[in-house]
Each structure stands twice: as C-alpha cells, then as structure tokens.
C-alpha cells in the first residue's frame, strides 16, 4: 500500500473564499486520498462587501467586524473540504485586506499590499520549512485578476519559496527546503467561453439573485489552452466544493454549477480545476497534461503517471535549461 501521506500540498491565498473558489475540489480530492493539505491565507478579507442583508452590519464602514466573521466562514469551509491545516499568515490580523486596486485602503498601515515582501515572506518561510511541501499552489504574477492582495500573495509566495531553499537564510526558521513544483491557478479560455455561453441562457435573477452574467476576464487566471499543464478532475468532490463556497456566505451565493460574488454577476463553478506549472518538472508525457499535482515526484507516494518526469522543465525553474513554455 503506498504511503500517500508523504504527499504534502501547500496553497497560499489572499482572502478567505479564494481557496474554495480556485481549488476547493483539488483540496478535497487530496485531503480525501491521504495527502497533507495546508492552506495559508494572507488576510481576513476585512474590506469585503457583504451579500446577506442581515450581515451588512459587519461591513468595514459600519462595525468593521467582517474579518473575524470571515475567519469563521473559512473554518467552516475547511471542514467541508476535509482540510485540517489552515493558517493565517503572521497570525490573525497581521496583514489587512487592501481593498480593490486604487482605493484609499491600499495605503493603510497594515494593508497587505504595502507590506514589504520580505517581511511577509519570512512568516511563510517558517511554514514551508515546517510543512516541507513538494507542491505549492498560488496565483500568477497578476494575481489572477489584478487584485492587489492577490498580486502581493504571488510575490510573497514565490519569494518565500526561494528563501526557504537558501541555506544561508534565517536558519532559526528551520532547515532549508526546496519545493519541487510551483503551480499557478488557471482556467483555459475555451472552457471558460463554453461555460459562459451556457450561462447566457439562464433565466435571471434565479436562486442566486443574479443581475446578469459576468465577463470571462472576471474569472481569475483565464489563459490560452496551451499554457494549461495540469488539470485535476475533482468532479467526485463537487458537493464538497459547493458546500465550502456556501460557507463563505458573506461573499458567495451558489446556484448549482454557477455562483455569484457580491457583484451579483453569474460565473461558472468549476469542478475540474486547472493549473500552469510555473516552476519544476512536468510528470506527464510530452504534449499531455498532468492529472496529478504530484506527477513525476518519486517518493511522494503517488504518481498515477507512474514514470519519472520526462525532464520537461517549467519556466523559472532554477537551473532550467531554458526548455520552457508549451513544451512543459
Ligand atoms: C474573490 C475575491 O478575491 N474577492 C475579494 C474582492 O471582493 C470583490 C470586491 O468586493 C468587489 O468590489 C466586488 O464587486 C466583487 O464582487 C467582490 O468579489 O475584494 C475584496 C476587498 O479587497 C475582498 O475582501 C474579497 O475577498
Ligand atoms: Zn481574493
């Protein structure tokens, strides 16, 4: 019997709800198959809007108690996904939600967006050196859709992965650890286009109270098909993902295979979740997508593809021969 607990997956996100929207099915799948899944959330989402009228009093411009409430929503969502290890970067409230790009909250003292990257990265290095994951999942450099906290999360996660591997860096934070594979959350454009086309036939407002259908570019990380290196079929865990998203009730209303955020614009709920291998070696045969984030990793207890990686290296991999891009 393989020791599947040897697989350790670390996900780094900006706000409570991002993990369930982007990776809920993936997290449920790996938790259910014995991997150690660790979520790090960088802020408590204090600057969010509030969908249920009965909770509007929590808003930042009223009682400013949305942060603690969303922390509880996050805990409930993790129970739905079967994820036991979820941590707040630097401890609860260390870094505050910065608001959307350009708002005054971006410049507030504890805003995550204005935090020096190395200061935040130090907290994540300690977690990386303790958990020692083979795989890290976070956003692309644009944070998926340009939100300052998402962009900062990418920067902090990538910087922390580099620092955690440096033998000369802060040995008080643990022994050096090199993460084998770093993935960015992605959605293939053809899949997004197909799902949005179907949404345009949905009667409004519907159970989610939708005012309309969102735009494809509202979906974080939409890219051309060629950049997708990995797809995780989490359809067996669709109910868990939907329940986790429902747990984030101040931010999300779910209606079957679609949902709205506080802008009340419909977008598709994905149960196959897609990734781009940004750093590391693909475990799939040339020209094929990985079906497992741990594909090709010897000793990770799981590699449905069986064979070792075929040496196709992702962009940005230290020491990469330059074999990059679609070749991955
Ligand atoms: C999914 C995500 O990252 N949500 C963020 C985002 O929330 C959006 C924001 O309030 C926007 O004004 C709304 O139109 C949109 O519907 C929301 O999803 O930004 C919030 C503030 O930084 C953040 O708390 C929330 O988690
Ligand atoms: Zn977010």
GROMACS .gro file of C-alpha atoms and ligand atoms in nm:
model
  355
    1UNK     CA    1   0.000   0.000   0.000
    2UNK     CA    2   0.152   0.334  -0.096
    3UNK     CA    3   0.214   0.587   0.183
    4UNK     CA    4   0.002   0.865   0.037
    5UNK     CA    5   0.055   1.078   0.348
    6UNK     CA    6   0.401   1.151   0.204
    7UNK     CA    7   0.230   1.397  -0.033
    8UNK     CA    8   0.232   1.750   0.109
    9UNK     CA    9   0.045   2.026  -0.075
   10UNK     CA   10   0.070   2.394   0.027
   11UNK     CA   11  -0.176   2.652  -0.106
   12UNK     CA   12  -0.129   3.025  -0.047
   13UNK     CA   13  -0.426   3.259  -0.092
   14UNK     CA   14  -0.514   3.624  -0.030
   15UNK     CA   15  -0.860   3.616   0.131
   16UNK     CA   16  -1.098   3.366   0.287
   17UNK     CA   17  -1.303   3.229  -0.011
   18UNK     CA   18  -1.025   3.229  -0.272
   19UNK     CA   19  -0.918   2.876  -0.174
   20UNK     CA   20  -1.267   2.731  -0.222
   21UNK     CA   21  -1.333   2.919  -0.548
   22UNK     CA   22  -0.999   2.830  -0.709
   23UNK     CA   23  -0.902   2.496  -0.554
   24UNK     CA   24  -1.192   2.357  -0.349
   25UNK     CA   25  -1.222   2.038  -0.548
   26UNK     CA   26  -0.845   1.985  -0.562
   27UNK     CA   27  -0.812   2.034  -0.187
   28UNK     CA   28  -1.099   1.795  -0.115
   29UNK     CA   29  -0.954   1.534  -0.351
   30UNK     CA   30  -0.606   1.535  -0.198
   31UNK     CA   31  -0.737   1.552   0.159
   32UNK     CA   32  -0.963   1.255   0.086
   33UNK     CA   33  -0.674   1.050  -0.055
   34UNK     CA   34  -0.445   1.095   0.243
   35UNK     CA   35  -0.225   1.387   0.141
   36UNK     CA   36  -0.138   1.659   0.390
   37UNK     CA   37  -0.307   1.976   0.262
   38UNK     CA   38  -0.200   2.306   0.418
   39UNK     CA   39  -0.374   2.635   0.341
   40UNK     CA   40  -0.217   2.972   0.423
   41UNK     CA   41  -0.447   3.275   0.395
   42UNK     CA   42  -0.275   3.615   0.398
   43UNK     CA   43  -0.560   3.842   0.518
   44UNK     CA   44  -0.903   3.805   0.678
   45UNK     CA   45  -1.086   3.984   0.394
   46UNK     CA   46  -1.179   4.273   0.621
   47UNK     CA   47  -1.258   4.508   0.328
   48UNK     CA   48  -1.505   4.277   0.154
   49UNK     CA   49  -1.862   4.356   0.062
   50UNK     CA   50  -2.146   4.164   0.229
   51UNK     CA   51  -2.419   3.983   0.036
   52UNK     CA   52  -2.676   3.884   0.305
   53UNK     CA   53  -2.862   4.198   0.421
   54UNK     CA   54  -2.878   4.059   0.774
   55UNK     CA   55  -2.496   4.064   0.794
   56UNK     CA   56  -2.444   4.408   0.637
   57UNK     CA   57  -2.370   4.550   0.984
   58UNK     CA   58  -2.035   4.369   0.976
   59UNK     CA   59  -1.908   4.580   0.685
   60UNK     CA   60  -1.579   4.775   0.719
   61UNK     CA   61  -1.762   5.109   0.703
   62UNK     CA   62  -2.004   5.002   0.980
   63UNK     CA   63  -1.897   4.768   1.266
   64UNK     CA   64  -1.578   4.658   1.084
   65UNK     CA   65  -1.621   4.301   1.212
   66UNK     CA   66  -1.610   4.125   0.875
   67UNK     CA   67  -1.260   3.991   0.937
   68UNK     CA   68  -1.344   3.770   1.238
   69UNK     CA   69  -1.667   3.664   1.068
   70UNK     CA   70  -1.484   3.554   0.753
   71UNK     CA   71  -1.230   3.370   0.966
   72UNK     CA   72  -1.521   3.162   1.097
   73UNK     CA   73  -1.652   3.116   0.741
   74UNK     CA   74  -1.307   2.989   0.643
   75UNK     CA   75  -1.301   2.736   0.927
   76UNK     CA   76  -1.644   2.610   0.818
   77UNK     CA   77  -1.530   2.584   0.458
   78UNK     CA   78  -1.222   2.383   0.559
   79UNK     CA   79  -1.446   2.138   0.748
   80UNK     CA   80  -1.646   2.088   0.427
   81UNK     CA   81  -1.326   2.015   0.232
   82UNK     CA   82  -1.174   1.792   0.500
   83UNK     CA   83  -0.871   2.021   0.536
   84UNK     CA   84  -0.741   2.036   0.892
   85UNK     CA   85  -0.434   2.255   0.849
   86UNK     CA   86  -0.523   2.617   0.767
   87UNK     CA   87  -0.318   2.907   0.891
   88UNK     CA   88  -0.326   3.288   0.875
   89UNK     CA   89  -0.001   3.442   0.757
   90UNK     CA   90   0.174   3.602   1.055
   91UNK     CA   91  -0.123   3.518   1.280
   92UNK     CA   92  -0.481   3.651   1.275
   93UNK     CA   93  -0.500   4.016   1.166
   94UNK     CA   94  -0.128   4.067   1.097
   95UNK     CA   95  -0.193   4.179   0.739
   96UNK     CA   96  -0.517   4.357   0.646
   97UNK     CA   97  -0.718   4.324   0.326
   98UNK     CA   98  -0.606   4.611   0.097
   99UNK     CA   99  -0.932   4.659  -0.092
  100UNK     CA  100  -0.958   4.671  -0.472
  101UNK     CA  101  -0.673   4.830  -0.673
  102UNK     CA  102  -0.656   5.207  -0.632
  103UNK     CA  103  -0.878   5.256  -0.326
  104UNK     CA  104  -0.760   5.450  -0.020
  105UNK     CA  105  -0.737   5.127   0.184
  106UNK     CA  106  -0.438   5.023  -0.030
  107UNK     CA  107  -0.230   5.276   0.163
  108UNK     CA  108  -0.340   5.191   0.516
  109UNK     CA  109  -0.068   5.094   0.762
  110UNK     CA  110  -0.134   4.718   0.787
  111UNK     CA  111  -0.254   4.678   0.429
  112UNK     CA  112  -0.105   4.359   0.281
  113UNK     CA  113  -0.038   4.548  -0.044
  114UNK     CA  114   0.203   4.792   0.121
  115UNK     CA  115   0.382   4.530   0.334
  116UNK     CA  116   0.747   4.474   0.234
  117UNK     CA  117   0.751   4.138   0.051
  118UNK     CA  118   1.045   4.001   0.252
  119UNK     CA  119   0.870   4.084   0.581
  120UNK     CA  120   0.563   3.879   0.485
  121UNK     CA  121   0.774   3.610   0.317
  122UNK     CA  122   0.960   3.540   0.643
  123UNK     CA  123   0.639   3.412   0.804
  124UNK     CA  124   0.576   3.186   0.505
  125UNK     CA  125   0.934   3.052   0.503
  126UNK     CA  126   0.878   2.921   0.857
  127UNK     CA  127   0.566   2.735   0.740
  128UNK     CA  128   0.740   2.600   0.429
  129UNK     CA  129   1.036   2.471   0.631
  130UNK     CA  130   0.798   2.311   0.881
  131UNK     CA  131   0.546   2.155   0.638
  132UNK     CA  132   0.813   2.078   0.372
  133UNK     CA  133   0.566   2.055   0.078
  134UNK     CA  134   0.658   1.903  -0.258
  135UNK     CA  135   0.395   2.121  -0.428
  136UNK     CA  136   0.294   2.489  -0.390
  137UNK     CA  137  -0.017   2.641  -0.550
  138UNK     CA  138  -0.072   3.017  -0.572
  139UNK     CA  139  -0.171   3.288  -0.824
  140UNK     CA  140   0.007   3.404  -1.139
  141UNK     CA  141   0.201   3.736  -1.126
  142UNK     CA  142  -0.120   3.935  -1.194
  143UNK     CA  143  -0.292   3.765  -0.903
  144UNK     CA  144  -0.543   3.613  -1.142
  145UNK     CA  145  -0.741   3.934  -1.188
  146UNK     CA  146  -0.528   4.222  -1.064
  147UNK     CA  147  -0.645   4.247  -0.704
  148UNK     CA  148  -0.357   4.398  -0.501
  149UNK     CA  149  -0.374   4.129  -0.231
  150UNK     CA  150  -0.362   3.856  -0.495
  151UNK     CA  151  -0.063   4.016  -0.668
  152UNK     CA  152   0.111   4.051  -0.330
  153UNK     CA  153   0.027   3.691  -0.242
  154UNK     CA  154   0.201   3.574  -0.561
  155UNK     CA  155   0.506   3.785  -0.483
  156UNK     CA  156   0.526   3.668  -0.121
  157UNK     CA  157   0.471   3.301  -0.209
  158UNK     CA  158   0.737   3.295  -0.483
  159UNK     CA  159   0.984   3.491  -0.270
  160UNK     CA  160   0.925   3.262   0.029
  161UNK     CA  161   0.978   2.952  -0.185
  162UNK     CA  162   1.315   3.094  -0.296
  163UNK     CA  163   1.421   3.199   0.055
  164UNK     CA  164   1.311   2.871   0.214
  165UNK     CA  165   1.559   2.688  -0.011
  166UNK     CA  166   1.852   2.921   0.068
  167UNK     CA  167   2.094   2.757   0.308
  168UNK     CA  168   2.217   3.095   0.433
  169UNK     CA  169   1.871   3.239   0.504
  170UNK     CA  170   1.735   3.251   0.862
  171UNK     CA  171   1.821   2.902   0.986
  172UNK     CA  172   1.623   2.997   1.301
  173UNK     CA  173   1.316   2.943   1.080
  174UNK     CA  174   1.408   2.580   1.014
  175UNK     CA  175   1.618   2.371   0.783
  176UNK     CA  176   1.627   2.468   0.414
  177UNK     CA  177   1.359   2.313   0.196
  178UNK     CA  178   1.320   2.320  -0.181
  179UNK     CA  179   0.967   2.294  -0.317
  180UNK     CA  180   0.966   2.064  -0.622
  181UNK     CA  181   0.674   2.214  -0.816
  182UNK     CA  182   0.503   2.555  -0.814
  183UNK     CA  183   0.170   2.594  -0.990
  184UNK     CA  184  -0.045   2.896  -1.077
  185UNK     CA  185  -0.425   2.880  -1.073
  186UNK     CA  186  -0.553   2.890  -1.430
  187UNK     CA  187  -0.870   2.847  -1.640
  188UNK     CA  188  -0.841   2.755  -2.011
  189UNK     CA  189  -1.012   3.019  -2.226
  190UNK     CA  190  -1.209   2.768  -2.442
  191UNK     CA  191  -1.356   2.609  -2.127
  192UNK     CA  192  -1.447   2.950  -1.987
  193UNK     CA  193  -1.606   3.056  -2.315
  194UNK     CA  194  -1.817   2.739  -2.329
  195UNK     CA  195  -1.939   2.776  -1.973
  196UNK     CA  196  -2.019   3.148  -2.006
  197UNK     CA  197  -2.212   3.079  -2.329
  198UNK     CA  198  -2.429   2.836  -2.131
  199UNK     CA  199  -2.482   3.094  -1.856
  200UNK     CA  200  -2.624   3.343  -2.104
  201UNK     CA  201  -2.928   3.119  -2.142
  202UNK     CA  202  -3.002   3.113  -1.768
  203UNK     CA  203  -3.321   3.296  -1.658
  204UNK     CA  204  -3.246   3.586  -1.422
  205UNK     CA  205  -3.240   3.661  -1.134
  206UNK     CA  206  -3.256   3.291  -1.044
  207UNK     CA  207  -3.186   3.150  -0.697
  208UNK     CA  208  -2.859   3.344  -0.671
  209UNK     CA  209  -3.035   3.676  -0.730
  210UNK     CA  210  -2.810   3.742  -1.029
  211UNK     CA  211  -2.835   4.075  -1.208
  212UNK     CA  212  -2.650   3.942  -1.514
  213UNK     CA  213  -2.365   3.726  -1.639
  214UNK     CA  214  -2.004   3.816  -1.566
  215UNK     CA  215  -1.733   3.863  -1.825
  216UNK     CA  216  -1.477   3.593  -1.896
  217UNK     CA  217  -1.199   3.824  -1.784
  218UNK     CA  218  -1.367   3.849  -1.443
  219UNK     CA  219  -1.256   3.488  -1.393
  220UNK     CA  220  -0.909   3.480  -1.238
  221UNK     CA  221  -0.630   3.331  -1.447
  222UNK     CA  222  -0.800   3.275  -1.784
  223UNK     CA  223  -0.532   3.187  -2.041
  224UNK     CA  224  -0.494   3.015  -2.377
  225UNK     CA  225  -0.524   2.637  -2.370
  226UNK     CA  226  -0.153   2.592  -2.450
  227UNK     CA  227  -0.050   2.728  -2.111
  228UNK     CA  228  -0.250   2.472  -1.914
  229UNK     CA  229  -0.012   2.199  -1.798
  230UNK     CA  230  -0.229   2.025  -1.542
  231UNK     CA  231  -0.594   1.950  -1.486
  232UNK     CA  232  -0.735   1.798  -1.172
  233UNK     CA  233  -1.069   1.623  -1.210
  234UNK     CA  234  -1.236   1.699  -0.880
  235UNK     CA  235  -1.587   1.615  -1.001
  236UNK     CA  236  -1.619   1.342  -0.736
  237UNK     CA  237  -1.588   1.622  -0.480
  238UNK     CA  238  -1.823   1.874  -0.642
  239UNK     CA  239  -2.061   1.871  -0.346
  240UNK     CA  240  -1.777   1.942  -0.104
  241UNK     CA  241  -1.656   2.235  -0.314
  242UNK     CA  242  -2.008   2.382  -0.340
  243UNK     CA  243  -2.058   2.343   0.036
  244UNK     CA  244  -1.724   2.512   0.106
  245UNK     CA  245  -1.817   2.802  -0.122
  246UNK     CA  246  -2.157   2.830   0.050
  247UNK     CA  247  -1.975   2.851   0.384
  248UNK     CA  248  -1.834   3.185   0.260
  249UNK     CA  249  -2.188   3.327   0.271
  250UNK     CA  250  -2.089   3.694   0.300
  251UNK     CA  251  -1.903   3.669  -0.034
  252UNK     CA  252  -2.061   3.391  -0.241
  253UNK     CA  253  -2.408   3.267  -0.337
  254UNK     CA  254  -2.401   2.927  -0.508
  255UNK     CA  255  -2.671   2.807  -0.751
  256UNK     CA  256  -2.591   2.460  -0.880
  257UNK     CA  257  -2.293   2.477  -1.117
  258UNK     CA  258  -2.268   2.854  -1.103
  259UNK     CA  259  -2.233   3.127  -0.843
  260UNK     CA  260  -2.226   3.499  -0.785
  261UNK     CA  261  -1.997   3.715  -0.577
  262UNK     CA  262  -2.121   4.041  -0.424
  263UNK     CA  263  -2.140   4.197  -0.773
  264UNK     CA  264  -2.429   3.954  -0.841
  265UNK     CA  265  -2.287   3.854  -1.179
  266UNK     CA  266  -2.309   3.484  -1.265
  267UNK     CA  267  -1.990   3.289  -1.323
  268UNK     CA  268  -1.927   2.915  -1.364
  269UNK     CA  269  -1.836   2.689  -1.073
  270UNK     CA  270  -1.557   2.459  -1.193
  271UNK     CA  271  -1.506   2.110  -1.052
  272UNK     CA  272  -1.222   2.031  -1.288
  273UNK     CA  273  -0.955   2.275  -1.174
  274UNK     CA  274  -0.669   2.383  -1.398
  275UNK     CA  275  -0.310   2.481  -1.337
  276UNK     CA  276   0.004   2.605  -1.507
  277UNK     CA  277   0.330   2.452  -1.389
  278UNK     CA  278   0.539   2.765  -1.331
  279UNK     CA  279   0.841   2.602  -1.167
  280UNK     CA  280   0.950   2.238  -1.165
  281UNK     CA  281   0.940   1.939  -1.396
  282UNK     CA  282   0.621   1.804  -1.551
  283UNK     CA  283   0.538   1.445  -1.469
  284UNK     CA  284   0.333   1.392  -1.786
  285UNK     CA  285   0.448   1.263  -2.126
  286UNK     CA  286   0.536   1.533  -2.378
  287UNK     CA  287   0.229   1.704  -2.521
  288UNK     CA  288  -0.001   1.574  -2.247
  289UNK     CA  289  -0.140   1.736  -1.935
  290UNK     CA  290  -0.064   1.613  -1.587
  291UNK     CA  291  -0.364   1.474  -1.400
  292UNK     CA  292  -0.193   1.486  -1.062
  293UNK     CA  293  -0.005   1.774  -0.899
  294UNK     CA  294   0.246   1.522  -0.764
  295UNK     CA  295   0.301   1.354  -1.101
  296UNK     CA  296   0.662   1.258  -1.154
  297UNK     CA  297   0.770   1.311  -0.795
  298UNK     CA  298   0.947   0.999  -0.675
  299UNK     CA  299   0.872   0.919  -0.312
  300UNK     CA  300   0.564   1.139  -0.300
  301UNK     CA  301   0.356   0.828  -0.259
  302UNK     CA  302   0.150   0.900  -0.565
  303UNK     CA  303   0.220   0.934  -0.927
  304UNK     CA  304  -0.061   0.792  -1.139
  305UNK     CA  305   0.150   0.861  -1.439
  306UNK     CA  306   0.395   0.608  -1.294
  307UNK     CA  307   0.711   0.705  -1.470
  308UNK     CA  308   0.960   0.970  -1.362
  309UNK     CA  309   0.934   1.311  -1.511
  310UNK     CA  310   1.049   1.323  -1.870
  311UNK     CA  311   1.269   1.623  -1.797
  312UNK     CA  312   1.037   1.892  -1.937
  313UNK     CA  313   1.111   2.187  -1.718
  314UNK     CA  314   0.879   2.478  -1.647
  315UNK     CA  315   0.974   2.843  -1.686
  316UNK     CA  316   1.159   2.993  -1.393
  317UNK     CA  317   1.284   2.662  -1.258
  318UNK     CA  318   1.626   2.729  -1.103
  319UNK     CA  319   1.894   2.589  -1.332
  320UNK     CA  320   1.635   2.535  -1.604
  321UNK     CA  321   1.795   2.460  -1.938
  322UNK     CA  322   1.552   2.708  -2.089
  323UNK     CA  323   1.320   2.427  -2.206
  324UNK     CA  324   1.014   2.632  -2.127
  325UNK     CA  325   0.670   2.729  -2.230
  326UNK     CA  326   0.439   2.495  -2.411
  327UNK     CA  327   0.698   2.223  -2.403
  328UNK     CA  328   0.613   2.167  -2.038
  329LIG     C1  329  -1.277   3.667  -0.489
  329LIG     C2  330  -1.205   3.781  -0.423
  329LIG     O1  331  -1.084   3.796  -0.434
  329LIG     N1  332  -1.283   3.867  -0.353
  329LIG     C3  333  -1.224   3.982  -0.285
  329LIG     C4  334  -1.268   4.110  -0.355
  329LIG     O2  335  -1.410   4.114  -0.349
  329LIG     C5  336  -1.469   4.180  -0.460
  329LIG     C6  337  -1.485   4.327  -0.433
  329LIG     O3  338  -1.558   4.346  -0.314
  329LIG     C7  339  -1.558   4.395  -0.549
  329LIG     O4  340  -1.579   4.531  -0.514
  329LIG     C8  341  -1.693   4.329  -0.577
  329LIG     O5  342  -1.752   4.391  -0.690
  329LIG     C9  343  -1.673   4.181  -0.604
  329LIG     O6  344  -1.799   4.119  -0.622
  329LIG    C10  345  -1.605   4.115  -0.486
  329LIG     O7  346  -1.582   3.976  -0.513
  329LIG     O8  347  -1.211   4.225  -0.289
  329LIG    C11  348  -1.247   4.237  -0.151
  329LIG    C12  349  -1.182   4.363  -0.098
  329LIG     O9  350  -1.041   4.353  -0.109
  329LIG    C13  351  -1.203   4.111  -0.074
  329LIG    O10  352  -1.241   4.119   0.062
  329LIG    C14  353  -1.267   3.988  -0.139
  329LIG    O11  354  -1.223   3.869  -0.072
  330LIG    ZN1  355  -0.931   3.720  -0.302
   0.00000   0.00000   0.00000
